[in-house]
Amino acid sequence: MKFGEQLKSEELEVMRRAQNIVFVTGAGMSQESGIPTFRGNDGLWRNYDPMKLATIDAFWNDPKLVWEWYNERRQGMLVAKPNAGHYAVAKFEEYVDVTVLTQNIDGLHQRAKSSHVLELHGNIIRTRCTECDFADKQAKISSIPPMCKCGAILRPDVVWFGEELPQDVWQDAMISACKCDIMIVVGTSLAVSPANMLPIYAQQNGATIIEVNPEETAMSEDIDYTIRDTAASYLPGLVDTFGKLRSRF
Ligand code: BJW
Ligand code: ZN
């Protein structure tokens, strides 16, 4: 029985008293929008070596190769549409304060109209200069690798392995995790740090943790409710239940 389906008294109580909900989302959130995940059978890392594509050393070693890979992925992300899971996450805002902490770089939560999204690993549409402080949100790339007016190479504004997360974003993410009542962890293997610490911070501060993932993860056993389902299949029902319950009070 999935969380929220039978409305057991314990679950009712959790939903009734929640003042704010934090979603922690990963690649599985966008899988039903046609964007591949990283790990697992259909994951990107099956065919590509992350150390040759998602590190600063890889970038300096072959900027053209890395940019070609990112350009192909950004084209796919630009045409992808939010799925029912993204829209359900946004709909929670009708009933409760919501913060979305996403590892995804595709911008689909914002396009589904979630209003408070923290991008932990950056955004694929943005570029920034490797030398000066130039940054751009333009979707069009005129050359590969794209160049800055200052003469240096532009890079995708994403967080690669070994790089620090944007510190202001990370600070806000930790604060949100520590003060939420419910954390819903959707579509992430929780294999990558420091994002995988967020459920631990939330749990240490008394939040109820719900995981939505068709597969088991490293943290499934420690999570309060694990839902073996996909984002687009499960979340719309959960937000409807939540809405019905909250509108009675
Ligand atoms: C569904 C579904 C459906 C499927 N519905 N669910 C130095 C060198 C090297 C490494 C390190 C280092 N220092 C620290 C590290 C550790 C490293 C790390 O964690 N490595 C592990 C892999 C071992 N972390 C870092 O490097 C981080 N930085 C850091 O720690 O800095 C410390 C520092 C401090 C001070 C100074 C300097 C440094 C940075 C991590 C950046 C991660 N970047 C990437 C690429 C981003 C750009 C891009 O997209 O190309 O981020 S890697 C990749 O993994 C991407 C993701 O955001 C991230 C997480 O993956 P996610 O989202 O969990 O996806 P999957 O595929 O793993 O899981 C999908 C899940 O969905 C599965 O469970 C499915 O079952 C499920 N699913 N369909 C619901 N329909
Ligand atoms: Zn520059």
mmCIF file of C-alpha atoms and ligand atoms in Angstrom:
data_model
loop_
_atom_site.group_PDB
_atom_site.id
_atom_site.type_symbol
_atom_site.label_atom_id
_atom_site.label_comp_id
_atom_site.label_asym_id
_atom_site.label_seq_id
_atom_site.Cartn_x
_atom_site.Cartn_y
_atom_site.Cartn_z
ATOM 1 C CA MET A 1 0.000 0.000 0.000
ATOM 2 C CA LYS A 2 1.410 3.349 -1.055
ATOM 3 C CA PHE A 3 1.635 6.414 1.129
ATOM 4 C CA GLY A 4 -1.605 8.381 0.844
ATOM 5 C CA GLU A 5 -3.637 5.619 -0.835
ATOM 6 C CA GLN A 6 -5.381 4.246 2.202
ATOM 7 C CA LEU A 7 -5.136 7.299 4.417
ATOM 8 C CA LYS A 8 -4.129 5.468 7.541
ATOM 9 C CA SER A 9 -4.307 7.645 10.641
ATOM 10 C CA GLU A 10 -0.535 8.054 10.818
ATOM 11 C CA GLU A 11 -0.357 9.268 7.200
ATOM 12 C CA LEU A 12 -3.352 11.552 7.665
ATOM 13 C CA GLU A 13 -1.609 13.153 10.584
ATOM 14 C CA VAL A 14 1.612 13.698 8.619
ATOM 15 C CA MET A 15 -0.269 15.352 5.754
ATOM 16 C CA ARG A 16 -2.515 17.397 8.023
ATOM 17 C CA ARG A 17 0.210 18.962 10.066
ATOM 18 C CA ALA A 18 2.695 19.661 7.238
ATOM 19 C CA GLN A 19 3.529 23.357 6.876
ATOM 20 C CA ASN A 20 6.148 22.900 4.253
ATOM 21 C CA ILE A 21 7.262 20.213 1.869
ATOM 22 C CA VAL A 22 10.626 19.874 0.227
ATOM 23 C CA PHE A 23 11.097 17.829 -2.927
ATOM 24 C CA VAL A 24 14.546 16.480 -3.722
ATOM 25 C CA THR A 25 14.525 15.483 -7.358
ATOM 26 C CA GLY A 26 16.913 13.727 -9.702
ATOM 27 C CA ALA A 27 17.118 12.462 -13.248
ATOM 28 C CA GLY A 28 14.220 9.987 -12.767
ATOM 29 C CA MET A 29 11.868 12.968 -12.360
ATOM 30 C CA SER A 30 12.434 13.872 -16.022
ATOM 31 C CA GLN A 31 12.716 10.309 -17.356
ATOM 32 C CA GLU A 32 9.051 10.355 -18.420
ATOM 33 C CA SER A 33 9.776 13.593 -20.302
ATOM 34 C CA GLY A 34 12.199 11.582 -22.451
ATOM 35 C CA ILE A 35 15.416 12.719 -20.775
ATOM 36 C CA PRO A 36 17.733 9.812 -19.949
ATOM 37 C CA THR A 37 18.950 9.153 -16.413
ATOM 38 C CA PHE A 38 22.646 8.622 -15.572
ATOM 39 C CA ARG A 39 22.826 5.301 -13.803
ATOM 40 C CA GLY A 40 20.939 2.058 -14.343
ATOM 41 C CA ASN A 41 20.284 0.061 -17.501
ATOM 42 C CA ASP A 42 19.255 2.935 -19.773
ATOM 43 C CA GLY A 43 21.488 5.496 -18.065
ATOM 44 C CA LEU A 44 23.925 7.810 -19.866
ATOM 45 C CA TRP A 45 26.907 6.496 -17.931
ATOM 46 C CA ARG A 46 26.362 3.064 -19.559
ATOM 47 C CA ASN A 47 27.642 4.502 -22.837
ATOM 48 C CA TYR A 48 29.732 7.453 -21.712
ATOM 49 C CA ASP A 49 32.556 7.702 -19.204
ATOM 50 C CA PRO A 50 31.641 10.439 -16.708
ATOM 51 C CA MET A 51 35.295 11.195 -16.044
ATOM 52 C CA LYS A 52 35.784 11.956 -19.765
ATOM 53 C CA LEU A 53 32.773 14.272 -19.949
ATOM 54 C CA ALA A 54 31.692 15.622 -16.577
ATOM 55 C CA THR A 55 34.875 16.958 -14.976
ATOM 56 C CA ILE A 56 36.817 20.177 -15.498
ATOM 57 C CA ASP A 57 39.879 18.145 -16.501
ATOM 58 C CA ALA A 58 37.861 16.428 -19.224
ATOM 59 C CA PHE A 59 36.672 19.815 -20.425
ATOM 60 C CA TRP A 60 40.199 21.243 -20.685
ATOM 61 C CA ASN A 61 41.420 18.059 -22.266
ATOM 62 C CA ASP A 62 38.852 18.228 -25.082
ATOM 63 C CA PRO A 63 36.427 21.189 -24.889
ATOM 64 C CA LYS A 64 34.973 20.411 -28.315
ATOM 65 C CA LEU A 65 34.049 16.830 -27.353
ATOM 66 C CA VAL A 66 32.504 17.908 -24.051
ATOM 67 C CA TRP A 67 30.590 20.731 -25.722
ATOM 68 C CA GLU A 68 29.292 18.421 -28.456
ATOM 69 C CA TRP A 69 27.912 16.099 -25.778
ATOM 70 C CA TYR A 70 26.333 18.946 -23.835
ATOM 71 C CA ASN A 71 24.954 20.580 -26.961
ATOM 72 C CA GLU A 72 23.212 17.372 -27.973
ATOM 73 C CA ARG A 73 21.732 16.994 -24.498
ATOM 74 C CA ARG A 74 20.647 20.628 -24.305
ATOM 75 C CA GLN A 75 18.793 20.244 -27.644
ATOM 76 C CA GLY A 76 16.917 17.267 -26.144
ATOM 77 C CA MET A 77 16.143 19.198 -22.973
ATOM 78 C CA LEU A 78 14.929 22.265 -24.876
ATOM 79 C CA VAL A 79 12.298 20.243 -26.721
ATOM 80 C CA ALA A 80 11.312 18.114 -23.703
ATOM 81 C CA LYS A 81 8.119 19.012 -21.876
ATOM 82 C CA PRO A 82 7.351 18.756 -18.165
ATOM 83 C CA ASN A 83 5.498 15.538 -17.338
ATOM 84 C CA ALA A 84 2.591 14.892 -14.975
ATOM 85 C CA GLY A 85 5.069 14.509 -12.105
ATOM 86 C CA HIS A 86 6.501 18.026 -12.589
ATOM 87 C CA TYR A 87 2.980 19.480 -12.751
ATOM 88 C CA ALA A 88 1.958 17.605 -9.597
ATOM 89 C CA VAL A 89 4.974 19.009 -7.732
ATOM 90 C CA ALA A 90 3.925 22.524 -8.794
ATOM 91 C CA LYS A 91 0.305 21.853 -7.746
ATOM 92 C CA PHE A 92 1.359 21.162 -4.151
ATOM 93 C CA GLU A 93 1.890 24.937 -3.875
ATOM 94 C CA GLU A 94 -1.908 25.367 -3.808
ATOM 95 C CA TYR A 95 -1.934 23.732 -0.383
ATOM 96 C CA VAL A 96 1.429 24.122 1.308
ATOM 97 C CA ASP A 97 4.825 25.887 1.106
ATOM 98 C CA VAL A 98 7.006 24.007 -1.337
ATOM 99 C CA THR A 99 10.714 24.124 -2.132
ATOM 100 C CA VAL A 100 12.175 22.015 -4.919
ATOM 101 C CA LEU A 101 15.822 21.030 -4.548
ATOM 102 C CA THR A 102 16.712 19.609 -7.916
ATOM 103 C CA GLN A 103 19.861 17.979 -9.184
ATOM 104 C CA ASN A 104 18.449 18.310 -12.691
ATOM 105 C CA ILE A 105 19.779 20.870 -15.115
ATOM 106 C CA ASP A 106 16.809 20.805 -17.519
ATOM 107 C CA GLY A 107 14.631 23.612 -16.105
ATOM 108 C CA LEU A 108 11.471 21.454 -16.302
ATOM 109 C CA HIS A 109 10.286 22.241 -12.754
ATOM 110 C CA GLN A 110 10.318 25.956 -13.561
ATOM 111 C CA ARG A 111 8.520 25.319 -16.847
ATOM 112 C CA ALA A 112 5.840 23.406 -14.908
ATOM 113 C CA LYS A 113 5.497 26.584 -12.787
ATOM 114 C CA SER A 114 7.112 25.524 -9.536
ATOM 115 C CA SER A 115 7.995 28.877 -8.052
ATOM 116 C CA HIS A 116 10.784 28.017 -5.624
ATOM 117 C CA VAL A 117 13.362 25.821 -7.341
ATOM 118 C CA LEU A 118 16.991 25.563 -6.237
ATOM 119 C CA GLU A 119 19.223 24.103 -8.943
ATOM 120 C CA LEU A 120 21.976 22.242 -7.106
ATOM 121 C CA HIS A 121 23.917 21.217 -10.223
ATOM 122 C CA GLY A 122 23.305 24.300 -12.388
ATOM 123 C CA ASN A 123 21.390 24.636 -15.638
ATOM 124 C CA ILE A 124 22.280 23.379 -19.087
ATOM 125 C CA ILE A 125 20.859 26.395 -20.898
ATOM 126 C CA ARG A 126 23.172 28.818 -19.151
ATOM 127 C CA THR A 127 26.787 29.285 -20.169
ATOM 128 C CA ARG A 128 29.532 31.088 -18.303
ATOM 129 C CA CYS A 129 33.042 32.206 -19.088
ATOM 130 C CA THR A 130 35.993 30.176 -17.845
ATOM 131 C CA GLU A 131 37.934 33.437 -17.311
ATOM 132 C CA CYS A 132 35.789 36.523 -16.772
ATOM 133 C CA ASP A 133 32.431 36.886 -14.983
ATOM 134 C CA PHE A 134 30.334 36.777 -18.163
ATOM 135 C CA ALA A 135 27.251 34.536 -17.908
ATOM 136 C CA ASP A 136 24.461 34.017 -20.414
ATOM 137 C CA LYS A 137 21.027 32.388 -20.549
ATOM 138 C CA GLN A 138 20.876 32.154 -24.294
ATOM 139 C CA ALA A 139 19.689 28.912 -25.834
ATOM 140 C CA LYS A 140 21.626 29.354 -29.062
ATOM 141 C CA ILE A 141 25.232 28.245 -29.334
ATOM 142 C CA SER A 142 26.929 29.864 -32.314
ATOM 143 C CA SER A 143 30.120 27.793 -32.394
ATOM 144 C CA ILE A 144 31.562 24.763 -30.632
ATOM 145 C CA PRO A 145 33.191 25.456 -28.297
ATOM 146 C CA PRO A 146 31.428 28.799 -27.813
ATOM 147 C CA MET A 147 33.742 31.705 -27.083
ATOM 148 C CA CYS A 148 33.417 34.687 -24.764
ATOM 149 C CA LYS A 149 33.983 38.268 -25.937
ATOM 150 C CA CYS A 150 37.090 38.254 -23.730
ATOM 151 C CA GLY A 151 38.596 35.503 -25.907
ATOM 152 C CA ALA A 152 38.253 32.644 -23.408
ATOM 153 C CA ILE A 153 36.095 29.534 -23.806
ATOM 154 C CA LEU A 154 32.565 29.465 -22.404
ATOM 155 C CA ARG A 155 31.491 26.412 -20.418
ATOM 156 C CA PRO A 156 28.075 24.974 -19.580
ATOM 157 C CA ASP A 157 26.917 26.397 -16.237
ATOM 158 C CA VAL A 158 26.649 22.968 -14.607
ATOM 159 C CA VAL A 159 28.430 21.385 -11.648
ATOM 160 C CA TRP A 160 30.941 18.733 -12.618
ATOM 161 C CA PHE A 161 32.487 16.044 -10.406
ATOM 162 C CA GLY A 162 35.007 17.542 -8.008
ATOM 163 C CA GLU A 163 33.448 21.013 -8.248
ATOM 164 C CA GLU A 164 31.741 22.834 -5.408
ATOM 165 C CA LEU A 165 28.008 23.365 -5.631
ATOM 166 C CA PRO A 166 27.049 27.071 -5.854
ATOM 167 C CA GLN A 167 27.451 27.974 -2.195
ATOM 168 C CA ASP A 168 24.433 30.280 -1.860
ATOM 169 C CA VAL A 169 22.186 27.625 -3.413
ATOM 170 C CA TRP A 170 23.639 24.886 -1.225
ATOM 171 C CA GLN A 171 23.215 26.940 1.964
ATOM 172 C CA ASP A 172 19.548 27.597 1.119
ATOM 173 C CA ALA A 173 19.041 23.919 0.256
ATOM 174 C CA MET A 174 20.409 22.792 3.619
ATOM 175 C CA ILE A 175 18.216 25.276 5.473
ATOM 176 C CA SER A 176 15.108 24.120 3.574
ATOM 177 C CA ALA A 177 15.959 20.475 4.249
ATOM 178 C CA CYS A 178 16.434 21.113 7.956
ATOM 179 C CA LYS A 179 13.124 22.875 8.444
ATOM 180 C CA CYS A 180 10.717 20.876 6.271
ATOM 181 C CA ASP A 181 7.949 18.659 7.674
ATOM 182 C CA ILE A 182 7.854 16.276 4.721
ATOM 183 C CA MET A 183 10.641 15.562 2.241
ATOM 184 C CA ILE A 184 9.650 13.751 -0.951
ATOM 185 C CA VAL A 185 12.694 12.296 -2.722
ATOM 186 C CA VAL A 186 11.874 11.596 -6.364
ATOM 187 C CA GLY A 187 13.903 9.881 -9.073
ATOM 188 C CA THR A 188 17.383 10.043 -7.638
ATOM 189 C CA SER A 189 19.763 7.176 -6.918
ATOM 190 C CA LEU A 190 21.177 9.275 -4.039
ATOM 191 C CA ALA A 191 24.606 8.188 -5.275
ATOM 192 C CA VAL A 192 26.064 11.680 -5.554
ATOM 193 C CA SER A 193 27.189 13.841 -2.684
ATOM 194 C CA PRO A 194 26.531 16.326 -1.225
ATOM 195 C CA ALA A 195 22.910 16.252 -2.546
ATOM 196 C CA ASN A 196 22.445 12.796 -1.007
ATOM 197 C CA MET A 197 22.910 14.317 2.452
ATOM 198 C CA LEU A 198 19.687 16.332 2.194
ATOM 199 C CA PRO A 199 17.339 13.490 3.270
ATOM 200 C CA ILE A 200 19.655 12.798 6.197
ATOM 201 C CA TYR A 201 19.509 16.445 7.330
ATOM 202 C CA ALA A 202 15.713 16.396 7.017
ATOM 203 C CA GLN A 203 15.376 13.139 8.936
ATOM 204 C CA GLN A 204 17.675 14.359 11.696
ATOM 205 C CA ASN A 205 15.333 17.313 12.092
ATOM 206 C CA GLY A 206 12.215 15.186 12.412
ATOM 207 C CA ALA A 207 10.809 15.303 8.875
ATOM 208 C CA THR A 208 8.919 12.388 7.337
ATOM 209 C CA ILE A 209 10.791 11.126 4.281
ATOM 210 C CA ILE A 210 8.960 9.618 1.311
ATOM 211 C CA GLU A 211 10.895 8.135 -1.601
ATOM 212 C CA VAL A 212 9.311 7.788 -5.058
ATOM 213 C CA ASN A 213 11.454 5.553 -7.234
ATOM 214 C CA PRO A 214 10.739 2.342 -9.172
ATOM 215 C CA GLU A 215 14.078 0.964 -7.944
ATOM 216 C CA GLU A 216 15.652 0.561 -4.543
ATOM 217 C CA THR A 217 18.323 3.122 -3.603
ATOM 218 C CA ALA A 218 21.146 3.138 -1.087
ATOM 219 C CA MET A 219 18.886 4.922 1.383
ATOM 220 C CA SER A 220 15.555 3.133 0.776
ATOM 221 C CA GLU A 221 15.832 1.139 3.991
ATOM 222 C CA ASP A 222 16.242 4.258 6.120
ATOM 223 C CA ILE A 223 13.374 6.137 4.521
ATOM 224 C CA ASP A 224 9.944 6.276 6.222
ATOM 225 C CA TYR A 225 7.857 5.430 3.128
ATOM 226 C CA THR A 226 9.229 4.006 -0.093
ATOM 227 C CA ILE A 227 6.940 4.109 -3.118
ATOM 228 C CA ARG A 228 7.975 1.768 -5.927
ATOM 229 C CA ASP A 229 6.406 3.772 -8.725
ATOM 230 C CA THR A 230 7.340 6.462 -11.208
ATOM 231 C CA ALA A 231 7.037 10.204 -10.712
ATOM 232 C CA ALA A 232 4.360 10.768 -13.360
ATOM 233 C CA SER A 233 2.317 7.795 -12.194
ATOM 234 C CA TYR A 234 2.341 8.438 -8.439
ATOM 235 C CA LEU A 235 2.624 12.181 -7.757
ATOM 236 C CA PRO A 236 -0.639 13.363 -9.401
ATOM 237 C CA GLY A 237 -2.640 11.013 -7.129
ATOM 238 C CA LEU A 238 -0.709 12.109 -4.068
ATOM 239 C CA VAL A 239 -1.329 15.818 -4.685
ATOM 240 C CA ASP A 240 -5.043 15.151 -5.256
ATOM 241 C CA THR A 241 -5.278 13.270 -1.968
ATOM 242 C CA PHE A 242 -3.345 16.021 -0.258
ATOM 243 C CA GLY A 243 -5.636 18.680 -1.722
ATOM 244 C CA LYS A 244 -8.833 16.879 -0.680
ATOM 245 C CA LEU A 245 -7.527 16.399 2.809
ATOM 246 C CA ARG A 246 -6.314 19.976 3.240
ATOM 247 C CA SER A 247 -9.455 21.572 1.857
ATOM 248 C CA ARG A 248 -11.407 19.994 4.713
ATOM 249 C CA PHE A 249 -9.511 22.073 7.292
HETATM 250 C C1 BJW B 1 12.792 7.094 -11.717
HETATM 251 C C2 BJW B 1 12.139 7.055 -12.942
HETATM 252 C C3 BJW B 1 10.839 7.588 -12.976
HETATM 253 C C4 BJW B 1 14.099 6.226 -13.244
HETATM 254 N N1 BJW B 1 10.296 8.092 -11.874
HETATM 255 N N2 BJW B 1 12.226 7.589 -10.641
HETATM 256 C C5 BJW B 1 36.605 14.988 -6.461
HETATM 257 C C6 BJW B 1 36.684 14.264 -7.651
HETATM 258 C C7 BJW B 1 35.669 13.388 -8.000
HETATM 259 C C8 BJW B 1 34.561 13.218 -7.168
HETATM 260 C C9 BJW B 1 34.481 13.946 -5.980
HETATM 261 C C10 BJW B 1 35.485 14.813 -5.653
HETATM 262 N N3 BJW B 1 35.141 15.411 -4.488
HETATM 263 C C11 BJW B 1 33.941 14.932 -4.086
HETATM 264 C C12 BJW B 1 33.523 14.025 -4.949
HETATM 265 C C13 BJW B 1 32.282 13.203 -4.795
HETATM 266 C C14 BJW B 1 31.290 13.370 -5.941
HETATM 267 C C15 BJW B 1 30.362 12.153 -5.841
HETATM 268 O O1 BJW B 1 29.364 12.161 -5.177
HETATM 269 N N4 BJW B 1 30.699 11.055 -6.529
HETATM 270 C C16 BJW B 1 29.905 9.831 -6.453
HETATM 271 C C17 BJW B 1 29.414 9.454 -7.848
HETATM 272 C C18 BJW B 1 30.788 8.767 -5.835
HETATM 273 N N5 BJW B 1 30.564 14.614 -5.798
HETATM 274 C C19 BJW B 1 30.995 15.719 -6.374
HETATM 275 O O2 BJW B 1 31.985 15.725 -7.050
HETATM 276 C C20 BJW B 1 30.204 16.991 -6.119
HETATM 277 N N6 BJW B 1 31.066 18.004 -5.639
HETATM 278 C C21 BJW B 1 31.634 17.951 -4.430
HETATM 279 O O3 BJW B 1 31.367 17.086 -3.633
HETATM 280 O O4 BJW B 1 32.494 18.969 -4.210
HETATM 281 C C22 BJW B 1 33.274 18.963 -3.013
HETATM 282 C C23 BJW B 1 34.174 20.182 -3.072
HETATM 283 C C24 BJW B 1 34.264 20.975 -1.967
HETATM 284 C C25 BJW B 1 35.111 22.072 -1.997
HETATM 285 C C26 BJW B 1 35.824 22.363 -3.154
HETATM 286 C C27 BJW B 1 35.721 21.570 -4.269
HETATM 287 C C28 BJW B 1 34.887 20.464 -4.232
HETATM 288 C C29 BJW B 1 29.607 17.510 -7.424
HETATM 289 C C30 BJW B 1 28.631 16.551 -8.025
HETATM 290 C C31 BJW B 1 28.196 17.036 -9.404
HETATM 291 C C32 BJW B 1 27.369 16.002 -10.120
HETATM 292 N N7 BJW B 1 27.268 16.349 -11.494
HETATM 293 C C33 BJW B 1 26.415 15.567 -12.346
HETATM 294 C C34 BJW B 1 26.534 16.107 -13.788
HETATM 295 C C35 BJW B 1 25.821 17.447 -13.909
HETATM 296 C C36 BJW B 1 25.842 17.983 -15.281
HETATM 297 C C37 BJW B 1 25.252 17.028 -16.300
HETATM 298 O O5 BJW B 1 24.078 16.676 -16.261
HETATM 299 O O6 BJW B 1 25.999 16.609 -17.186
HETATM 300 O O7 BJW B 1 25.069 15.666 -11.882
HETATM 301 S S1 BJW B 1 26.746 13.821 -12.275
HETATM 302 C C38 BJW B 1 25.059 13.313 -12.380
HETATM 303 O O8 BJW B 1 24.678 12.632 -11.155
HETATM 304 C C39 BJW B 1 24.240 14.621 -12.432
HETATM 305 C C40 BJW B 1 23.103 14.292 -11.512
HETATM 306 O O9 BJW B 1 22.497 15.481 -11.051
HETATM 307 C C41 BJW B 1 23.749 13.470 -10.441
HETATM 308 C C42 BJW B 1 22.786 12.631 -9.641
HETATM 309 O O10 BJW B 1 22.192 11.673 -10.430
HETATM 310 P P1 BJW B 1 20.637 11.305 -10.202
HETATM 311 O O11 BJW B 1 19.804 12.487 -10.509
HETATM 312 O O12 BJW B 1 20.461 10.678 -8.895
HETATM 313 O O13 BJW B 1 20.399 10.286 -11.401
HETATM 314 P P2 BJW B 1 20.639 8.677 -11.435
HETATM 315 O O14 BJW B 1 20.669 8.304 -12.870
HETATM 316 O O15 BJW B 1 21.772 8.290 -10.608
HETATM 317 O O16 BJW B 1 19.351 8.078 -10.738
HETATM 318 C C43 BJW B 1 18.069 8.163 -11.370
HETATM 319 C C44 BJW B 1 17.082 7.462 -10.450
HETATM 320 O O17 BJW B 1 15.787 7.655 -10.982
HETATM 321 C C45 BJW B 1 17.293 5.960 -10.336
HETATM 322 O O18 BJW B 1 17.305 5.593 -8.955
HETATM 323 C C46 BJW B 1 16.093 5.357 -11.054
HETATM 324 O O19 BJW B 1 15.646 4.149 -10.460
HETATM 325 C C47 BJW B 1 15.061 6.445 -10.895
HETATM 326 N N8 BJW B 1 14.035 6.515 -11.941
HETATM 327 N N9 BJW B 1 12.971 6.432 -13.870
HETATM 328 C C48 BJW B 1 11.025 8.051 -10.726
HETATM 329 N N10 BJW B 1 10.154 7.578 -14.157
HETATM 330 ZN ZN ZN B 2 35.037 35.968 -20.682
#
